[in-house]
Tab-separated table of C-alpha atoms in Angstrom:
chain	number	residue	atom	x	y	z
A	21	MET	CA	22.997	124.264	250.344
A	22	THR	CA	25.675	125.829	252.544
A	23	LEU	CA	26.125	125.348	256.288
A	24	TYR	CA	26.977	128.505	258.244
A	25	THR	CA	28.266	129.098	261.754
A	26	ASP	CA	26.569	131.703	263.943
A	27	ALA	CA	29.463	134.081	263.202
A	28	GLU	CA	28.937	133.596	259.460
A	29	LEU	CA	25.188	134.145	259.860
A	30	ALA	CA	25.978	137.409	261.684
A	31	GLN	CA	28.031	138.480	258.654
A	32	ILE	CA	25.243	137.553	256.235
A	33	LEU	CA	22.756	139.570	258.311
A	34	ASP	CA	25.203	142.459	258.688
A	35	LYS	CA	22.800	144.856	257.009
A	36	GLU	CA	21.509	148.101	258.392
A	37	ILE	CA	17.889	146.939	258.565
A	38	PHE	CA	18.617	143.885	260.749
A	39	HIS	CA	20.716	145.918	263.190
A	40	GLN	CA	17.952	148.529	263.337
A	41	ILE	CA	15.327	145.865	264.098
A	42	GLY	CA	17.571	144.510	266.847
A	43	GLN	CA	18.071	148.049	268.183
A	44	ALA	CA	14.297	148.620	268.268
A	45	ALA	CA	13.777	145.365	270.200
A	46	ASP	CA	16.655	146.054	272.606
A	47	GLY	CA	15.180	149.486	273.309
A	48	LEU	CA	11.995	147.763	274.491
A	49	GLY	CA	13.833	144.981	276.329
A	50	VAL	CA	12.355	142.137	274.243
A	51	GLU	CA	13.824	139.296	272.169
A	52	CYS	CA	13.347	139.302	268.398
A	53	TYR	CA	14.213	136.831	265.656
A	54	VAL	CA	14.071	136.657	261.888
A	55	VAL	CA	12.213	133.428	261.111
A	56	GLY	CA	10.685	131.181	258.473
A	57	GLY	CA	11.366	131.344	254.772
A	58	TYR	CA	14.019	134.062	255.004
A	59	VAL	CA	16.168	131.879	257.246
A	60	ARG	CA	15.554	128.772	255.129
A	61	ASP	CA	16.554	130.604	251.956
A	62	ILE	CA	19.812	131.857	253.467
A	63	PHE	CA	21.021	128.252	253.702
A	64	LEU	CA	19.608	127.355	250.282
A	65	GLY	CA	21.300	130.355	248.695
A	66	ARG	CA	17.982	131.574	247.293
A	67	PRO	CA	16.967	135.243	247.122
A	68	SER	CA	14.152	136.115	249.506
A	69	LYS	CA	12.240	139.398	249.817
A	70	ASP	CA	9.918	138.429	252.677
A	71	ILE	CA	11.388	139.260	256.076
A	72	ASP	CA	9.310	137.856	258.949
A	73	VAL	CA	10.227	138.840	262.484
A	74	VAL	CA	8.936	137.183	265.657
A	75	VAL	CA	9.042	139.175	268.862
A	76	VAL	CA	8.764	137.577	272.310
A	77	GLY	CA	6.395	140.335	273.345
A	78	SER	CA	4.531	142.838	271.194
A	79	GLY	CA	5.482	142.747	267.543
A	80	ILE	CA	3.423	145.888	266.970
A	81	GLU	CA	5.423	147.871	269.533
A	82	VAL	CA	8.758	146.826	267.991
A	83	ALA	CA	7.425	147.848	264.564
A	84	ARG	CA	6.447	151.254	265.980
A	85	GLN	CA	9.876	151.640	267.557
A	86	LEU	CA	11.527	150.766	264.226
A	87	LYS	CA	9.363	153.364	262.467
A	88	GLN	CA	10.635	156.002	264.908
A	89	LEU	CA	14.248	155.002	264.219
A	90	LEU	CA	13.792	155.139	260.458
A	91	GLY	CA	11.709	158.294	260.333
A	92	ARG	CA	9.980	159.456	257.161
A	93	ARG	CA	11.566	156.848	254.862
A	94	ALA	CA	9.459	154.133	256.528
A	95	HIS	CA	5.717	153.485	256.409
A	96	LEU	CA	3.986	151.621	259.252
A	97	SER	CA	0.790	149.580	258.922
A	98	VAL	CA	-0.781	148.039	262.031
A	99	PHE	CA	-3.288	145.162	261.967
A	100	LYS	CA	-4.566	145.031	265.530
A	101	ASN	CA	-7.078	142.253	264.908
A	102	PHE	CA	-4.251	139.947	263.893
A	103	GLY	CA	-1.636	141.286	266.293
A	104	THR	CA	0.728	142.047	263.408
A	105	ALA	CA	2.405	145.060	261.833
A	106	GLN	CA	4.268	145.804	258.627
A	107	VAL	CA	7.037	148.307	257.965
A	108	LYS	CA	7.787	149.318	254.368
A	109	ILE	CA	11.139	150.971	253.895
A	110	GLY	CA	12.490	153.266	251.191
A	111	ALA	CA	12.025	153.448	247.446
A	112	ARG	CA	12.738	149.718	247.049
A	113	ALA	CA	9.727	149.050	249.302
A	114	LEU	CA	11.520	146.526	251.525
A	115	GLU	CA	8.824	144.933	253.687
A	116	VAL	CA	9.267	143.590	257.210
A	117	GLU	CA	6.397	141.754	258.917
A	118	PHE	CA	6.262	141.736	262.737
A	119	VAL	CA	4.282	139.385	264.964
A	120	GLY	CA	4.397	138.498	268.617
A	121	ALA	CA	5.413	134.935	269.556
A	122	ARG	CA	2.274	132.903	270.161
A	123	ARG	CA	0.803	129.530	270.847
A	124	GLU	CA	-2.202	128.260	268.929
A	125	SER	CA	-5.023	125.779	269.460
A	126	TYR	CA	-7.659	124.710	266.951
A	127	SER	CA	-11.236	123.452	266.862
A	128	HIS	CA	-11.938	120.523	264.545
A	129	ASP	CA	-14.227	122.365	262.118
A	130	SER	CA	-12.057	125.429	261.480
A	131	ARG	CA	-8.482	126.330	260.524
A	132	LYS	CA	-8.752	129.592	262.480
A	133	PRO	CA	-6.741	129.127	265.671
A	134	ILE	CA	-7.326	130.361	269.190
A	135	VAL	CA	-4.210	132.499	269.736
A	136	GLU	CA	-2.413	133.269	273.016
A	137	ASP	CA	0.880	134.997	273.787
A	138	GLY	CA	3.722	132.504	273.926
A	139	SER	CA	7.452	131.922	273.987
A	140	LEU	CA	9.810	131.469	271.041
A	141	GLU	CA	9.533	127.713	271.648
A	142	ASP	CA	5.722	127.938	271.419
A	143	ASP	CA	6.023	129.881	268.181
A	144	GLN	CA	8.426	127.382	266.630
A	145	ASN	CA	6.163	124.496	267.702
A	146	ARG	CA	3.293	125.951	265.659
A	147	ARG	CA	5.357	126.223	262.445
A	148	ASP	CA	4.392	123.970	259.542
A	149	PHE	CA	7.734	122.307	258.723
A	150	THR	CA	11.124	121.960	260.368
A	151	ILE	CA	12.839	123.862	257.535
A	152	ASN	CA	10.530	126.820	258.258
A	153	ALA	CA	10.904	126.652	262.051
A	154	MET	CA	14.468	127.979	262.308
A	155	ALA	CA	15.098	131.407	263.805
A	156	ILE	CA	18.102	133.756	263.950
A	157	CYS	CA	18.395	136.198	266.849
A	158	LEU	CA	18.656	139.919	266.005
A	159	ASN	CA	19.304	141.247	269.540
A	160	LYS	CA	22.746	142.808	269.854
A	161	GLU	CA	24.177	140.361	272.415
A	162	ARG	CA	23.131	137.251	270.432
A	163	PHE	CA	23.105	138.680	266.904
A	164	GLY	CA	23.343	135.874	264.317
A	165	GLU	CA	22.657	133.004	266.752
A	166	LEU	CA	20.651	130.193	265.111
A	167	VAL	CA	17.834	128.602	267.120
A	168	ASP	CA	16.948	125.258	265.493
A	169	PRO	CA	15.113	122.972	267.957
A	170	PHE	CA	13.803	120.532	265.308
A	171	ASP	CA	16.978	119.989	263.260
A	172	GLY	CA	15.585	121.899	260.324
A	173	LEU	CA	19.130	122.484	259.125
A	174	ALA	CA	19.720	118.729	258.896
A	175	ASP	CA	16.438	118.311	256.983
A	176	LEU	CA	17.518	121.041	254.579
A	177	GLU	CA	20.799	119.238	254.030
A	178	ASP	CA	19.008	115.900	253.466
A	179	GLY	CA	16.245	117.403	251.291
A	180	ILE	CA	13.379	116.340	253.577
A	181	ILE	CA	10.001	117.924	254.326
A	182	ARG	CA	8.931	117.024	257.875
A	183	THR	CA	6.621	118.578	260.476
A	184	PRO	CA	8.075	119.805	263.800
A	185	LEU	CA	5.480	117.962	265.904
A	186	ASP	CA	3.031	115.116	265.260
A	187	PRO	CA	2.068	115.485	261.560
A	188	ASP	CA	-1.499	114.306	262.237
A	189	ILE	CA	-1.992	117.233	264.614
A	190	THR	CA	-0.196	119.659	262.280
A	191	PHE	CA	-2.368	118.742	259.284
A	192	SER	CA	-5.625	118.303	261.158
A	193	ASP	CA	-5.223	121.716	262.829
A	194	ASP	CA	-4.628	123.498	259.528
A	195	PRO	CA	-5.324	121.282	256.491
A	196	LEU	CA	-3.894	123.884	254.105
A	197	ARG	CA	-0.506	122.761	255.391
A	198	MET	CA	-0.987	119.555	253.389
A	199	MET	CA	-0.996	121.589	250.177
A	200	ARG	CA	1.990	123.579	251.403
A	201	CYS	CA	3.797	120.334	252.190
A	202	VAL	CA	3.439	119.168	248.598
A	203	ARG	CA	4.237	122.632	247.275
A	204	PHE	CA	7.529	122.899	249.182
A	205	ALA	CA	8.562	119.382	248.174
A	206	THR	CA	7.834	120.230	244.524
A	207	GLN	CA	9.451	123.663	244.468
A	208	LEU	CA	12.590	122.594	246.338
A	209	GLY	CA	12.928	119.124	244.820
A	210	PHE	CA	12.731	117.581	248.328
A	211	PHE	CA	11.218	114.323	249.554
A	212	ILE	CA	8.321	114.197	251.986
A	213	GLU	CA	9.382	112.181	255.036
A	214	GLU	CA	7.543	108.844	255.293
A	215	GLU	CA	5.596	109.515	258.490
A	216	THR	CA	4.605	112.952	257.207
A	217	GLU	CA	3.392	111.491	253.905
A	218	ASP	CA	1.387	108.827	255.741
A	219	ALA	CA	-0.298	111.620	257.699
A	220	LEU	CA	-1.216	113.345	254.429
A	221	ARG	CA	-3.211	110.258	253.454
A	222	ARG	CA	-4.863	109.954	256.861
A	223	ASN	CA	-5.929	113.605	256.907
A	224	ALA	CA	-6.719	114.198	253.227
A	225	ASP	CA	-10.452	114.487	253.877
A	226	ARG	CA	-9.802	117.499	256.142
A	227	LEU	CA	-9.009	119.526	253.010
A	228	LYS	CA	-12.779	119.928	252.554
A	229	ILE	CA	-12.855	122.754	255.122
A	230	ILE	CA	-10.383	124.829	253.051
A	231	SER	CA	-11.695	127.399	250.578
A	232	GLY	CA	-11.218	126.962	246.846
A	233	GLU	CA	-9.176	130.182	246.695
A	234	ARG	CA	-6.632	128.873	249.214
A	235	ILE	CA	-6.353	125.518	247.487
A	236	SER	CA	-5.980	126.994	244.001
A	237	ASP	CA	-3.323	129.431	245.227
A	238	GLU	CA	-1.141	126.531	246.405
A	239	LEU	CA	-2.047	124.458	243.341
A	240	ASN	CA	-0.914	127.262	241.025
A	241	LYS	CA	2.451	127.374	242.802
A	242	ILE	CA	2.814	123.623	242.287
A	243	ILE	CA	1.886	123.987	238.609
A	244	MET	CA	4.518	126.705	238.189
A	245	ALA	CA	7.321	124.548	239.665
A	246	ARG	CA	10.130	123.239	237.475
A	247	HIS	CA	8.686	119.717	237.618
A	248	PRO	CA	4.977	120.054	238.498
A	249	SER	CA	4.253	116.371	237.790
A	250	THR	CA	6.168	115.546	240.987
A	251	GLY	CA	3.665	117.605	242.954
A	252	PHE	CA	0.696	115.964	241.243
A	253	ASP	CA	2.195	112.556	242.061
A	254	TYR	CA	2.323	113.500	245.762
A	255	LEU	CA	-1.211	114.935	245.657
A	256	TYR	CA	-2.521	111.778	243.994
A	257	ARG	CA	-0.788	109.361	246.379
A	258	ALA	CA	-2.057	111.336	249.356
A	259	GLY	CA	-5.669	111.300	248.143
A	260	LEU	CA	-5.713	115.095	247.823
A	261	LEU	CA	-5.936	115.236	244.040
A	262	GLN	CA	-9.095	113.125	244.160
A	263	LEU	CA	-10.730	115.970	246.115
A	264	ILE	CA	-9.272	118.831	244.066
A	265	LEU	CA	-9.420	117.532	240.489
A	266	PRO	CA	-11.382	114.269	240.332
A	267	GLU	CA	-11.715	114.766	236.565
A	268	LEU	CA	-7.942	114.453	236.241
A	269	VAL	CA	-7.786	111.352	238.445
A	270	ALA	CA	-10.489	109.750	236.271
A	271	LEU	CA	-7.962	109.718	233.415
A	272	ASP	CA	-5.894	107.130	235.317
A	273	ASN	CA	-7.961	104.340	233.810
A	274	VAL	CA	-6.986	101.914	231.051
A	275	ASP	CA	-9.621	99.723	229.427
A	276	THR	CA	-8.931	96.718	227.195
A	277	SER	CA	-11.176	95.343	224.457
A	278	HIS	CA	-10.367	92.658	221.920
A	279	GLY	CA	-6.865	92.557	223.301
A	280	ARG	CA	-6.262	96.265	222.674
A	281	ALA	CA	-5.804	98.853	225.408
A	282	HIS	CA	-5.748	102.623	225.106
A	283	LYS	CA	-2.965	104.628	226.712
A	284	ASN	CA	-3.155	105.878	230.277
A	285	ASN	CA	-4.310	109.449	229.736
A	286	TYR	CA	-3.377	110.589	233.248
A	287	TYR	CA	0.318	109.799	232.796
A	288	HIS	CA	0.137	111.138	229.255
A	289	THR	CA	-1.202	114.419	230.687
A	290	MET	CA	1.682	114.602	233.153
A	291	GLU	CA	4.124	114.117	230.295
A	292	VAL	CA	2.439	116.843	228.239
A	293	LEU	CA	2.588	119.202	231.232
A	294	GLU	CA	6.313	118.550	231.653
A	295	ASN	CA	6.853	119.083	227.911
A	296	VAL	CA	5.083	122.446	228.068
A	297	VAL	CA	7.236	123.486	231.040
A	298	LYS	CA	10.388	122.525	229.160
A	299	ALA	CA	9.279	124.403	226.041
A	300	THR	CA	8.319	127.591	227.882
A	301	LEU	CA	11.504	127.627	229.961
A	302	SER	CA	13.579	127.134	226.801
A	303	ALA	CA	11.756	130.072	225.242
A	304	GLY	CA	12.416	132.208	228.327
A	305	SER	CA	8.722	132.551	229.179
A	306	GLU	CA	8.088	133.147	232.879
A	307	ASP	CA	4.343	133.721	232.625
A	308	SER	CA	3.024	130.369	231.440
A	309	LEU	CA	0.572	129.511	234.241
A	310	TRP	CA	-2.534	129.367	232.036
A	311	LEU	CA	-0.769	127.498	229.236
A	312	ARG	CA	0.218	124.925	231.870
A	313	TRP	CA	-3.424	124.758	232.960
A	314	ALA	CA	-4.393	124.119	229.337
A	315	ALA	CA	-1.876	121.254	229.246
A	316	LEU	CA	-3.330	119.874	232.469
A	317	LEU	CA	-6.900	119.940	231.159
A	318	HIS	CA	-6.373	119.295	227.440
A	319	ASP	CA	-7.611	115.676	227.601
A	320	ILE	CA	-10.044	116.124	230.484
A	321	GLY	CA	-12.988	115.128	228.255
A	322	LYS	CA	-11.588	111.748	227.251
A	323	MET	CA	-13.357	109.629	229.857
A	324	LYS	CA	-16.749	110.997	228.797
A	325	THR	CA	-16.067	110.310	225.107
A	326	ARG	CA	-14.201	106.986	225.276
A	327	ARG	CA	-15.713	104.383	222.934
A	328	TRP	CA	-14.708	101.050	221.417
A	329	GLU	CA	-15.384	100.960	217.698
A	330	PRO	CA	-14.581	97.697	215.908
A	331	ALA	CA	-13.291	99.435	212.791
A	332	GLN	CA	-11.113	101.957	214.637
A	333	GLY	CA	-10.395	100.555	218.075
A	334	TRP	CA	-10.523	102.968	221.021
A	335	THR	CA	-11.780	106.425	220.078
A	336	PHE	CA	-12.254	109.714	221.934
A	337	HIS	CA	-14.229	111.642	219.330
A	338	ASN	CA	-14.932	115.282	220.261
A	339	HIS	CA	-13.054	114.977	223.577
A	340	ASN	CA	-11.623	118.446	222.921
A	341	TYR	CA	-15.129	119.933	222.628
A	342	VAL	CA	-16.412	118.069	225.707
A	343	GLY	CA	-13.275	119.034	227.650
A	344	ALA	CA	-13.702	122.703	226.758
A	345	LYS	CA	-17.248	122.560	228.166
A	346	MET	CA	-15.824	121.174	231.433
A	347	VAL	CA	-13.265	123.968	231.927
A	348	PRO	CA	-15.694	126.585	233.351
A	349	GLN	CA	-17.073	124.037	235.842
A	350	ILE	CA	-13.583	123.267	237.107
A	351	PHE	CA	-12.537	126.916	237.284
A	352	ARG	CA	-15.745	127.832	239.123
A	353	ARG	CA	-15.267	125.050	241.698
A	354	LEU	CA	-11.644	125.998	242.367
A	355	LYS	CA	-12.480	129.717	242.465
A	356	LEU	CA	-10.085	130.354	239.580
A	357	PRO	CA	-10.699	133.493	237.485
A	358	LEU	CA	-13.679	133.261	235.145
A	359	ASP	CA	-12.363	136.006	232.891
A	360	MET	CA	-10.188	135.934	229.776
A	361	LYS	CA	-7.759	133.532	231.486
A	362	MET	CA	-10.466	130.878	231.712
A	363	LYS	CA	-11.548	131.573	228.137
A	364	TYR	CA	-7.939	131.234	227.009
A	365	VAL	CA	-7.649	127.786	228.644
A	366	GLN	CA	-11.019	126.795	227.216
A	367	LYS	CA	-9.967	127.882	223.721
A	368	LEU	CA	-6.718	125.896	223.812
A	369	VAL	CA	-8.481	122.786	225.091
A	370	ASP	CA	-11.083	123.131	222.325
A	371	LEU	CA	-8.542	123.731	219.540
A	372	HIS	CA	-5.726	121.410	220.586
A	373	MET	CA	-6.679	118.703	218.063
A	374	ARG	CA	-6.817	121.052	215.085
A	375	PRO	CA	-3.066	121.341	214.365
A	376	ILE	CA	-2.724	117.573	214.805
A	377	VAL	CA	-5.453	116.976	212.200
A	378	ILE	CA	-3.756	119.427	209.848
A	379	ALA	CA	-0.334	117.876	210.428
A	380	THR	CA	-1.570	114.385	209.547
A	381	ASP	CA	-2.828	115.579	206.153
A	382	VAL	CA	-1.565	117.899	203.433
A	383	VAL	CA	-0.866	121.266	205.051
A	384	THR	CA	-3.109	123.558	202.977
A	385	ASP	CA	-3.384	127.339	203.105
A	386	SER	CA	-7.114	127.040	203.708
A	387	ALA	CA	-6.778	124.826	206.784
A	388	VAL	CA	-4.009	126.974	208.265
A	389	ARG	CA	-5.985	130.145	207.552
A	390	ARG	CA	-8.931	128.759	209.515
A	391	LEU	CA	-6.663	127.771	212.388
A	392	LEU	CA	-5.105	131.219	212.502
A	393	ASN	CA	-8.514	132.861	212.453
A	394	ASP	CA	-9.859	130.718	215.319
A	395	ALA	CA	-6.731	130.812	217.510
A	396	GLY	CA	-5.956	134.498	216.964
A	397	ASP	CA	-3.166	135.857	219.132
A	398	ASP	CA	-2.926	132.544	221.019
A	399	ILE	CA	-1.739	130.590	217.977
A	400	ASP	CA	1.849	130.247	219.209
A	401	ASP	CA	0.727	128.886	222.589
A	402	LEU	CA	-1.616	126.471	220.828
A	403	MET	CA	1.240	125.155	218.698
A	404	THR	CA	3.424	124.773	221.805
A	405	LEU	CA	0.671	122.728	223.467
A	406	CYS	CA	0.181	120.556	220.389
A	407	GLU	CA	3.888	119.852	220.033
A	408	ALA	CA	4.001	118.929	223.726
A	409	ASP	CA	1.048	116.577	223.136
A	410	ILE	CA	3.161	114.295	220.919
A	411	THR	CA	4.348	111.734	223.461
A	412	SER	CA	4.516	108.663	221.226
A	413	LYS	CA	7.239	106.162	222.108
A	414	ASN	CA	7.575	105.455	218.372
A	415	HIS	CA	10.402	107.871	217.587
A	416	ILE	CA	9.855	107.759	213.814
A	417	ARG	CA	6.142	108.563	214.161
A	418	LYS	CA	6.911	111.291	216.715
A	419	GLN	CA	9.455	112.922	214.408
A	420	GLN	CA	7.005	112.836	211.519
A	421	PHE	CA	4.450	114.736	213.580
A	422	LEU	CA	7.034	117.287	214.734
A	423	ASN	CA	8.247	117.796	211.153
A	424	ASN	CA	4.662	118.408	210.035
A	425	PHE	CA	4.119	120.810	212.913
A	426	ARG	CA	7.183	122.706	211.736
A	427	MET	CA	5.544	122.984	208.319
A	428	VAL	CA	2.366	124.288	209.951
A	429	ARG	CA	4.403	126.895	211.845
A	430	GLU	CA	6.169	127.952	208.639
A	431	LYS	CA	2.840	128.275	206.851
A	432	LEU	CA	1.438	130.323	209.746
A	433	ALA	CA	4.413	132.648	209.663
A	434	ASP	CA	4.026	133.065	205.911
A	435	LEU	CA	0.322	133.886	206.169
A	436	GLN	CA	0.900	136.353	208.987
A	437	GLU	CA	3.698	138.029	207.073
A	438	ARG	CA	1.376	138.547	204.117
A	439	ASP	CA	-1.134	140.133	206.501
A	440	TYR	CA	-3.873	137.597	205.882
A	441	LYS	CA	-5.390	138.408	209.240
A	442	ARG	CA	-7.119	141.500	207.823
A	443	LEU	CA	-8.750	139.348	205.143
A	444	LEU	CA	-10.241	136.741	207.445
A	445	GLN	CA	-13.423	138.552	208.483
A	446	PRO	CA	-15.939	139.114	205.661
A	447	VAL	CA	-16.665	142.774	204.882
A	448	ILE	CA	-20.404	142.076	205.332
A	449	ASP	CA	-21.173	141.564	209.027
A	450	GLY	CA	-24.103	140.149	210.992
A	451	ASN	CA	-25.747	143.513	211.627
A	452	GLU	CA	-25.952	144.250	207.906
A	453	ILE	CA	-27.342	140.775	207.208
A	454	MET	CA	-30.100	141.276	209.829
A	455	GLN	CA	-31.057	144.677	208.358
A	456	MET	CA	-31.003	143.357	204.787
A	457	PHE	CA	-33.330	140.419	205.460
A	458	ASN	CA	-35.262	141.956	208.371
A	459	LEU	CA	-34.020	139.244	210.771
A	460	LYS	CA	-33.379	139.178	214.498
A	461	PRO	CA	-30.336	137.358	215.970
A	462	SER	CA	-31.014	133.760	214.988
A	463	ARG	CA	-29.700	130.520	213.549
A	464	GLU	CA	-30.378	131.866	210.022
A	465	VAL	CA	-28.112	134.875	210.603
A	466	GLY	CA	-25.377	132.597	211.928
A	467	GLU	CA	-25.676	130.308	208.908
A	468	LEU	CA	-25.424	133.204	206.459
A	469	LYS	CA	-22.408	134.640	208.283
A	470	GLN	CA	-20.723	131.229	208.297
A	471	THR	CA	-21.300	130.846	204.548
A	472	LEU	CA	-19.452	134.098	203.864
A	473	LYS	CA	-16.710	133.271	206.350
A	474	ASP	CA	-16.116	129.816	204.886
A	475	ALA	CA	-15.929	131.248	201.373
A	476	VAL	CA	-13.292	133.783	202.442
A	477	LEU	CA	-11.266	131.267	204.456
A	478	ASP	CA	-11.325	128.765	201.595
A	479	ASN	CA	-10.291	131.533	199.180
A	480	ARG	CA	-13.293	130.732	196.942
A	481	VAL	CA	-14.476	134.332	196.965
A	482	PRO	CA	-12.361	137.483	197.395
A	483	ASN	CA	-13.142	139.441	200.521
A	484	GLU	CA	-14.889	142.165	198.533
A	485	ARG	CA	-18.428	143.471	198.827
A	486	GLU	CA	-19.858	142.670	195.392
A	487	PRO	CA	-18.882	138.963	195.093
A	488	LEU	CA	-19.814	138.363	198.752
A	489	MET	CA	-23.204	140.024	198.199
A	490	GLN	CA	-23.878	137.699	195.251
A	491	LEU	CA	-23.025	134.680	197.396
A	492	LEU	CA	-25.188	135.993	200.250
A	493	VAL	CA	-28.251	136.486	198.027
A	494	GLN	CA	-27.789	133.029	196.525
A	495	LYS	CA	-27.544	131.383	199.970
A	496	ALA	CA	-30.525	133.347	201.316
A	497	GLY	CA	-32.617	132.184	198.362
A	498	GLU	CA	-31.650	128.558	199.042
A	499	MET	CA	-32.793	129.041	202.647
A	500	GLY	CA	-36.171	130.426	201.526
A	501	LEU	CA	-35.513	133.943	202.817
A	502	ALA	CA	-37.095	136.894	201.068
A	503	VAL	CA	-34.422	138.754	199.112
A	504	PRO	CA	-34.911	142.546	198.828
A	505	PRO	CA	-35.479	143.537	195.170
A	506	THR	CA	-32.559	145.947	195.106
A	507	GLN	CA	-30.196	143.211	196.244
A	508	LYS	CA	-31.718	140.682	193.825
A	509	ASP	CA	-31.252	143.099	190.916
A	510	GLY	CA	-27.693	143.839	191.971
A	511	ALA	CA	-26.869	140.159	192.246
A	512	GLU	CA	-28.338	139.397	188.806
A	513	GLY	CA	-26.696	142.353	187.142
């Protein structure tokens, strides 16, 4: 970070918009300050689009005055119920949020405050963290003057997250601030100050009054950080993760039988998550939120499937299938989208063992064809997850797996290049099967479809109507289904 004098801050803010805001406030005889994240990011050298302005008076009136100064190139929105206003400016849609300085008080069972007009000091007292409580004056006479009553600048320099006032009051008043505390520490690579972290633990149970949408919004920002495992470590130590994702916490359990222990699947999951982040950043992918969720949940079914088997040791048979069944429950509880994003995560959790099974055996066209058919367009993400899942400390064994995965990728590329995808679905579909045998949707229809599909995937029968029809009639006869005479004759001929 860089330390700036007030004169240097005035130079940094020497932009038309900030002088116009100051002019609007001066015209009304009120003080105004740019506050919060915009100020913090100036010192951190980070780009920031959100400009928040606090007015010691009516923020709405200053916004209206600014709209008059800017004319038609500005659009004003007023939110009277919240005492705020927004001005959007020009083609670049620069947005400035205005609010009047206020003091807040809370009841114990709600995070909605009772709001009263207040001073700048009152407004800074209600801020969540010292690094977000700094303000820079925009009035002409004091333009660029930093107001930092809680030494937020020093905390920025030291890399510390700390609350301006008593952290127990800060977190109890608005428990969402606990999630924000962890999020800022994770995103910025800062440490949470000891007293503040202790207060997280004392107030963790207060998170129960926060909606799933609010929690998941902050959780997603933690997941998308450069090192999300740091955030999960803070959440776990504070007792927050136990409330948000108890299924994940359950993985932090190591049992021993006959002198043999299985690995700690919680810390393994954190390592897989970090590996996925590294892989996606190396590939230049910025939109990897749901792949990261798949990494987070890929072993979520292991505690329900853990068994000791004398011949094999610790096993987790079908944990991928059980985990996939758990994904909708988790998404529903956290108010995450139940659309294709959830289905994508569910699919990757369900399929994540398939490439590993293939890679431990001879990599056959048939097995890779099936994998490609089931994974579809998500095959590359699935392979990224599976490669990230190899966390063995045995470097020789790890390299063997990665070499085999490379072979699987090469085989996939070869099959795709030869356009195998168009051959994967049999030319005889379920509707035709139902009409042919006078069936309704049923287990029998599914079994007949699967017979044709398996034959095509295993390359035992070409994906052509006549040989598939012969196979279909044969299978239907084995199942005791009545075969129409015309089909029987065709099959025999």
